[in-house]
GROMACS .gro file of C-alpha atoms in nm:
model
  273
    1ASP     CA    1   0.101   3.739  -2.778
    2ILE     CA    2   0.353   3.638  -2.477
    3ALA     CA    3   0.659   3.565  -2.553
    4PHE     CA    4   0.855   3.341  -2.316
    5ASP     CA    5   1.281   3.420  -2.242
    6GLN     CA    6   1.385   3.102  -2.205
    7SER     CA    7   1.754   3.214  -2.080
    8VAL     CA    8   1.610   3.334  -1.763
    9ARG     CA    9   1.325   3.070  -1.651
   10ALA     CA   10   1.423   3.000  -1.288
   11TYR     CA   11   1.230   2.658  -1.135
   12GLU     CA   12   1.286   2.505  -0.764
   13ASN     CA   13   1.133   2.179  -0.681
   14SER     CA   14   1.146   2.072  -0.351
   15THR     CA   15   1.032   1.724  -0.170
   16ARG     CA   16   0.931   1.638   0.166
   17TRP     CA   17   0.837   1.302   0.369
   18ARG     CA   18   0.737   1.207   0.773
   19ASN     CA   19   0.637   0.891   0.853
   20ARG     CA   20   0.577   0.802   1.200
   21MET     CA   21   0.424   0.482   1.396
   22ALA     CA   22   0.365   0.328   1.697
   23GLY     CA   23   0.235   0.012   1.833
   24VAL     CA   24   0.199  -0.216   2.143
   25GLY     CA   25   0.169  -0.606   2.157
   26TRP     CA   26   0.051  -0.833   2.456
   27GLY     CA   27   0.113  -1.264   2.418
   28TRP     CA   28  -0.018  -1.507   2.635
   29PHE     CA   29   0.163  -1.845   2.613
   30LEU     CA   30   0.048  -2.202   2.771
   31GLY     CA   31   0.296  -2.431   2.739
   32ASP     CA   32   0.464  -2.504   2.378
   33GLN     CA   33   0.072  -2.606   2.235
   34TRP     CA   34  -0.133  -2.241   2.261
   35LYS     CA   35  -0.056  -1.883   2.197
   36VAL     CA   36  -0.271  -1.566   2.183
   37GLU     CA   37  -0.134  -1.273   2.057
   38ALA     CA   38  -0.302  -0.921   2.065
   39ARG     CA   39  -0.161  -0.618   1.846
   40ALA     CA   40  -0.235  -0.297   1.778
   41GLY     CA   41  -0.057   0.056   1.599
   42TRP     CA   42  -0.097   0.307   1.422
   43SER     CA   43   0.092   0.489   1.153
   44ASP     CA   44   0.122   0.829   0.998
   45TYR     CA   45   0.295   0.928   0.608
   46GLU     CA   46   0.260   1.228   0.453
   47SER     CA   47   0.458   1.353   0.140
   48GLU     CA   48   0.455   1.635  -0.022
   49LEU     CA   49   0.615   1.839  -0.374
   50SER     CA   50   0.666   2.171  -0.432
   51ARG     CA   51   0.741   2.406  -0.707
   52THR     CA   52   0.784   2.722  -0.778
   53SER     CA   53   0.870   2.912  -1.087
   54ARG     CA   54   0.960   3.259  -1.204
   55VAL     CA   55   0.913   3.302  -1.577
   56PRO     CA   56   0.975   3.707  -1.747
   57VAL     CA   57   0.707   3.764  -1.980
   58SER     CA   58   0.658   4.072  -2.232
   59GLY     CA   59   0.345   4.170  -2.425
   60GLU     CA   60   0.152   4.489  -2.506
   61GLY     CA   61   0.497   4.670  -2.425
   62ALA     CA   62   0.506   4.608  -2.073
   63ASP     CA   63   0.766   4.344  -1.958
   64ALA     CA   64   0.639   4.142  -1.623
   65THR     CA   65   0.721   3.822  -1.442
   66LEU     CA   66   0.490   3.533  -1.389
   67ALA     CA   67   0.559   3.384  -1.067
   68SER     CA   68   0.382   3.062  -0.921
   69THR     CA   69   0.376   2.798  -0.690
   70SER     CA   70   0.212   2.492  -0.662
   71THR     CA   71   0.191   2.233  -0.365
   72PHE     CA   72   0.069   1.885  -0.393
   73ASN     CA   73   0.002   1.707  -0.059
   74ASN     CA   74  -0.091   1.333   0.043
   75ARG     CA   75  -0.155   1.206   0.345
   76ILE     CA   76  -0.211   0.861   0.476
   77GLY     CA   77  -0.347   0.760   0.854
   78ILE     CA   78  -0.366   0.349   0.914
   79ARG     CA   79  -0.473   0.217   1.208
   80HIS     CA   80  -0.482  -0.183   1.271
   81ALA     CA   81  -0.549  -0.451   1.557
   82THR     CA   82  -0.516  -0.780   1.555
   83LEU     CA   83  -0.626  -1.059   1.802
   84LYS     CA   84  -0.501  -1.415   1.692
   85SER     CA   85  -0.458  -1.777   1.851
   86ALA     CA   86  -0.194  -2.030   1.776
   87PHE     CA   87  -0.237  -2.421   1.840
   88ASN     CA   88   0.109  -2.665   1.808
   89TRP     CA   89   0.049  -3.011   1.789
   90GLU     CA   90   0.312  -3.323   1.690
   91ARG     CA   91   0.265  -3.266   1.348
   92ILE     CA   92  -0.006  -2.989   1.310
   93GLN     CA   93   0.014  -2.615   1.371
   94ALA     CA   94  -0.305  -2.413   1.325
   95SER     CA   95  -0.377  -2.022   1.369
   96PHE     CA   96  -0.672  -1.810   1.344
   97GLY     CA   97  -0.733  -1.443   1.423
   98VAL     CA   98  -0.927  -1.124   1.340
   99GLN     CA   99  -0.760  -0.797   1.203
  100VAL     CA  100  -0.972  -0.444   1.166
  101GLN     CA  101  -0.767  -0.202   0.997
  102SER     CA  102  -0.888   0.146   0.889
  103TYR     CA  103  -0.707   0.388   0.615
  104LEU     CA  104  -0.732   0.784   0.553
  105SER     CA  105  -0.598   0.920   0.244
  106ASN     CA  106  -0.627   1.298   0.209
  107PRO     CA  107  -0.441   1.445  -0.069
  108ALA     CA  108  -0.449   1.833  -0.132
  109PHE     CA  109  -0.375   2.066  -0.395
  110GLY     CA  110  -0.309   2.423  -0.410
  111GLN     CA  111  -0.193   2.713  -0.644
  112THR     CA  112  -0.069   3.048  -0.632
  113THR     CA  113  -0.003   3.280  -0.912
  114ASN     CA  114   0.168   3.599  -0.859
  115GLY     CA  115   0.072   3.643  -0.500
  116VAL     CA  116  -0.333   3.552  -0.638
  117VAL     CA  117  -0.465   3.227  -0.478
  118GLU     CA  118  -0.614   3.039  -0.781
  119SER     CA  119  -0.720   2.737  -0.593
  120LEU     CA  120  -0.685   2.621  -0.185
  121PRO     CA  121  -0.535   2.346  -0.068
  122SER     CA  122  -0.812   2.111  -0.064
  123ARG     CA  123  -0.878   1.803   0.169
  124LYS     CA  124  -1.122   1.538   0.180
  125ASN     CA  125  -1.332   1.505   0.507
  126GLN     CA  126  -1.090   1.459   0.801
  127SER     CA  127  -1.337   1.172   0.878
  128ASN     CA  128  -1.342   1.008   0.557
  129TRP     CA  129  -1.226   0.673   0.645
  130SER     CA  130  -1.231   0.361   0.485
  131SER     CA  131  -1.240   0.004   0.679
  132VAL     CA  132  -1.162  -0.359   0.624
  133THR     CA  133  -1.208  -0.649   0.875
  134ASN     CA  134  -1.038  -0.999   0.793
  135ALA     CA  135  -1.087  -1.321   0.967
  136TYR     CA  136  -0.819  -1.589   0.897
  137VAL     CA  137  -0.744  -1.952   0.946
  138GLU     CA  138  -0.413  -2.104   0.872
  139SER     CA  139  -0.249  -2.488   0.907
  140GLU     CA  140   0.081  -2.603   0.869
  141VAL     CA  141   0.130  -2.972   0.796
  142ARG     CA  142   0.468  -3.217   0.862
  143CYS     CA  143   0.395  -3.506   0.620
  144THR     CA  144   0.731  -3.636   0.605
  145SER     CA  145   1.041  -3.560   0.761
  146ASN     CA  146   1.152  -3.411   0.427
  147LEU     CA  147   0.762  -3.268   0.307
  148SER     CA  148   0.533  -3.028   0.463
  149GLY     CA  149   0.252  -2.807   0.367
  150SER     CA  150   0.062  -2.526   0.431
  151PHE     CA  151  -0.286  -2.376   0.356
  152GLY     CA  152  -0.515  -2.084   0.467
  153LEU     CA  153  -0.794  -1.912   0.413
  154ARG     CA  154  -0.867  -1.506   0.475
  155LEU     CA  155  -1.199  -1.328   0.434
  156ALA     CA  156  -1.189  -0.981   0.391
  157ARG     CA  157  -1.515  -0.780   0.387
  158TRP     CA  158  -1.411  -0.384   0.284
  159ARG     CA  159  -1.664  -0.101   0.370
  160PHE     CA  160  -1.630   0.237   0.210
  161GLY     CA  161  -1.929   0.487   0.241
  162ASP     CA  162  -2.260   0.292   0.164
  163SER     CA  163  -2.067   0.001   0.014
  164VAL     CA  164  -1.887  -0.332   0.157
  165SER     CA  165  -1.704  -0.549  -0.043
  166TRP     CA  166  -1.610  -0.907   0.028
  167HIS     CA  167  -1.295  -1.079  -0.109
  168ARG     CA  168  -1.168  -1.473  -0.034
  169LEU     CA  169  -0.818  -1.511  -0.007
  170PRO     CA  170  -0.686  -1.888  -0.029
  171ARG     CA  171  -0.300  -1.963   0.002
  172ALA     CA  172  -0.112  -2.285  -0.019
  173SER     CA  173   0.201  -2.373  -0.007
  174LEU     CA  174   0.411  -2.723  -0.037
  175MET     CA  175   0.777  -2.714   0.100
  176LEU     CA  176   1.035  -3.026  -0.004
  177LYS     CA  177   1.349  -3.030   0.147
  178MET     CA  178   1.607  -3.219  -0.035
  179SER     CA  179   1.913  -3.176   0.136
  180GLU     CA  180   1.977  -3.048   0.535
  181SER     CA  181   2.032  -2.693   0.385
  182GLN     CA  182   1.851  -2.706   0.060
  183SER     CA  183   1.444  -2.715  -0.001
  184LEU     CA  184   1.232  -2.617  -0.264
  185VAL     CA  185   0.899  -2.447  -0.170
  186LEU     CA  186   0.560  -2.434  -0.430
  187HIS     CA  187   0.365  -2.099  -0.326
  188SER     CA  188   0.075  -1.959  -0.471
  189GLU     CA  189  -0.178  -1.691  -0.294
  190ARG     CA  190  -0.419  -1.431  -0.370
  191THR     CA  191  -0.429  -1.085  -0.206
  192ILE     CA  192  -0.536  -0.725  -0.180
  193GLN     CA  193  -0.441  -0.361  -0.081
  194GLY     CA  194  -0.596  -0.136   0.080
  195LEU     CA  195  -0.518   0.185  -0.096
  196HIS     CA  196  -0.469   0.271  -0.460
  197LEU     CA  197  -0.128   0.467  -0.533
  198LEU     CA  198  -0.067   0.633  -0.846
  199SER     CA  199   0.298   0.803  -0.950
  200LEU     CA  200   0.375   0.999  -1.215
  201ASN     CA  201   0.601   0.692  -1.370
  202GLY     CA  202   0.702   0.305  -1.274
  203LEU     CA  203   0.967   0.405  -1.085
  204GLY     CA  204   0.753   0.599  -0.829
  205PHE     CA  205   0.889   0.909  -0.825
  206VAL     CA  206   0.712   1.205  -0.671
  207PRO     CA  207   0.431   1.333  -0.743
  208GLU     CA  208   0.243   0.998  -0.583
  209LEU     CA  209  -0.122   1.018  -0.488
  210TRP     CA  210  -0.311   0.748  -0.256
  211LEU     CA  211  -0.683   0.706  -0.321
  212LEU     CA  212  -0.885   0.479  -0.076
  213PRO     CA  213  -1.131   0.272  -0.282
  214SER     CA  214  -1.497   0.365  -0.356
  215GLU     CA  215  -1.760   0.233  -0.609
  216THR     CA  216  -1.610   0.353  -0.869
  217ARG     CA  217  -1.187   0.275  -0.756
  218PRO     CA  218  -1.259  -0.095  -0.657
  219VAL     CA  219  -0.984  -0.284  -0.433
  220GLU     CA  220  -0.700  -0.356  -0.563
  221GLN     CA  221  -0.645  -0.810  -0.607
  222ALA     CA  222  -0.361  -0.969  -0.685
  223TRP     CA  223  -0.251  -1.361  -0.722
  224GLN     CA  224   0.073  -1.529  -0.722
  225THR     CA  225   0.220  -1.830  -0.802
  226GLY     CA  226   0.594  -1.948  -0.813
  227LEU     CA  227   0.862  -2.155  -0.729
  228ARG     CA  228   1.166  -2.101  -0.467
  229TRP     CA  229   1.442  -2.238  -0.406
  230MET     CA  230   1.626  -2.186  -0.024
  231HIS     CA  231   1.975  -2.248   0.106
  232ALA     CA  232   2.036  -2.228   0.453
  233GLN     CA  233   2.372  -2.252   0.607
  234THR     CA  234   2.488  -2.153   0.947
  235THR     CA  235   2.358  -1.829   1.018
  236ASN     CA  236   2.312  -1.755   0.623
  237ARG     CA  237   2.032  -1.788   0.438
  238PHE     CA  238   1.967  -1.731   0.078
  239SER     CA  239   1.660  -1.792  -0.174
  240LEU     CA  240   1.599  -1.785  -0.514
  241ASP     CA  241   1.195  -1.681  -0.643
  242LEU     CA  242   1.067  -1.746  -0.988
  243TYR     CA  243   0.698  -1.636  -0.981
  244PHE     CA  244   0.399  -1.538  -1.207
  245ARG     CA  245   0.196  -1.256  -1.086
  246GLY     CA  246  -0.178  -1.102  -1.211
  247MET     CA  247  -0.322  -0.760  -1.076
  248SER     CA  248  -0.656  -0.604  -1.142
  249ASN     CA  249  -0.856  -0.278  -1.090
  250LEU     CA  250  -0.499  -0.086  -1.083
  251LEU     CA  251  -0.505   0.322  -1.148
  252GLU     CA  252  -0.301   0.491  -1.357
  253PHE     CA  253  -0.197   0.853  -1.455
  254ARG     CA  254  -0.310   0.969  -1.784
  255PRO     CA  255  -0.037   1.088  -2.016
  256GLY     CA  256   0.013   1.433  -2.001
  257VAL     CA  257  -0.183   1.497  -1.684
  258ASN     CA  258  -0.233   1.823  -1.539
  259PHE     CA  259  -0.148   1.858  -1.165
  260ASP     CA  260  -0.255   2.236  -1.131
  261GLN     CA  261  -0.585   2.187  -1.110
  262GLU     CA  262  -0.859   2.101  -0.833
  263LEU     CA  263  -0.874   1.776  -0.685
  264THR     CA  264  -1.222   1.660  -0.815
  265ALA     CA  265  -1.083   1.749  -1.149
  266LEU     CA  266  -0.798   1.569  -1.103
  267LEU     CA  267  -0.945   1.263  -1.033
  268ALA     CA  268  -1.224   1.298  -1.306
  269ASN     CA  269  -0.983   1.406  -1.575
  270ASP     CA  270  -0.682   1.242  -1.536
  271VAL     CA  271  -0.722   0.916  -1.347
  272ALA     CA  272  -0.767   0.575  -1.545
  273GLY     CA  273  -0.862   0.254  -1.465
   0.00000   0.00000   0.00000
């Protein structure tokens, strides 16, 4: 029983981003053979999408205007601290260290229609942090003047709520120096990502939603194997990489997702693995 007049509809969208970060580092050197480094820092990222619409409607013999305002806000907080040590011998370079990272994801939605608040901006608990502890060891061996290789292993312990997940992340590479300016590198590694990123399309346009891992949303994993050609001359360096990558535990919005709903309903109804 409601008729919309398309000629006098009005829409306004606005977006806003803000990113703040800070860090501090410390290093200790013992000649050219031993180095100890410590780093700590934090970063806060916030994005916001606001959508306002005014649509004249007529029905029951009376004209009216349907005014609606929707806000979509997402804040990401990251804290990290790293302590690592590196040794350098004649043909071998080795390093090991420990890294601790904490993540906070706080999405919020709000909806107002004709001055009536239909849904208040709801956020997760500010203390709802997810943390990961990494211990790693890496080494590089120069076999000959033209051949060198590297390998490493990272052990990651993710904790979210009362749950814990372990991840073994190996990496390796082999570099062949073909001339003074050209090299070929065969590389392979396995990685994880601390946050799930959902966007409306593959280009990453807003609205975007960052979610922490949980028992129902496992940590994203990826592996990559490739061949890289590198060319270096004076101060210029070029590279060409051909690689194959696989990813798992990815999330996405369902087709026809409705953002005008409470956050819990959105995660339950319009997010798919």
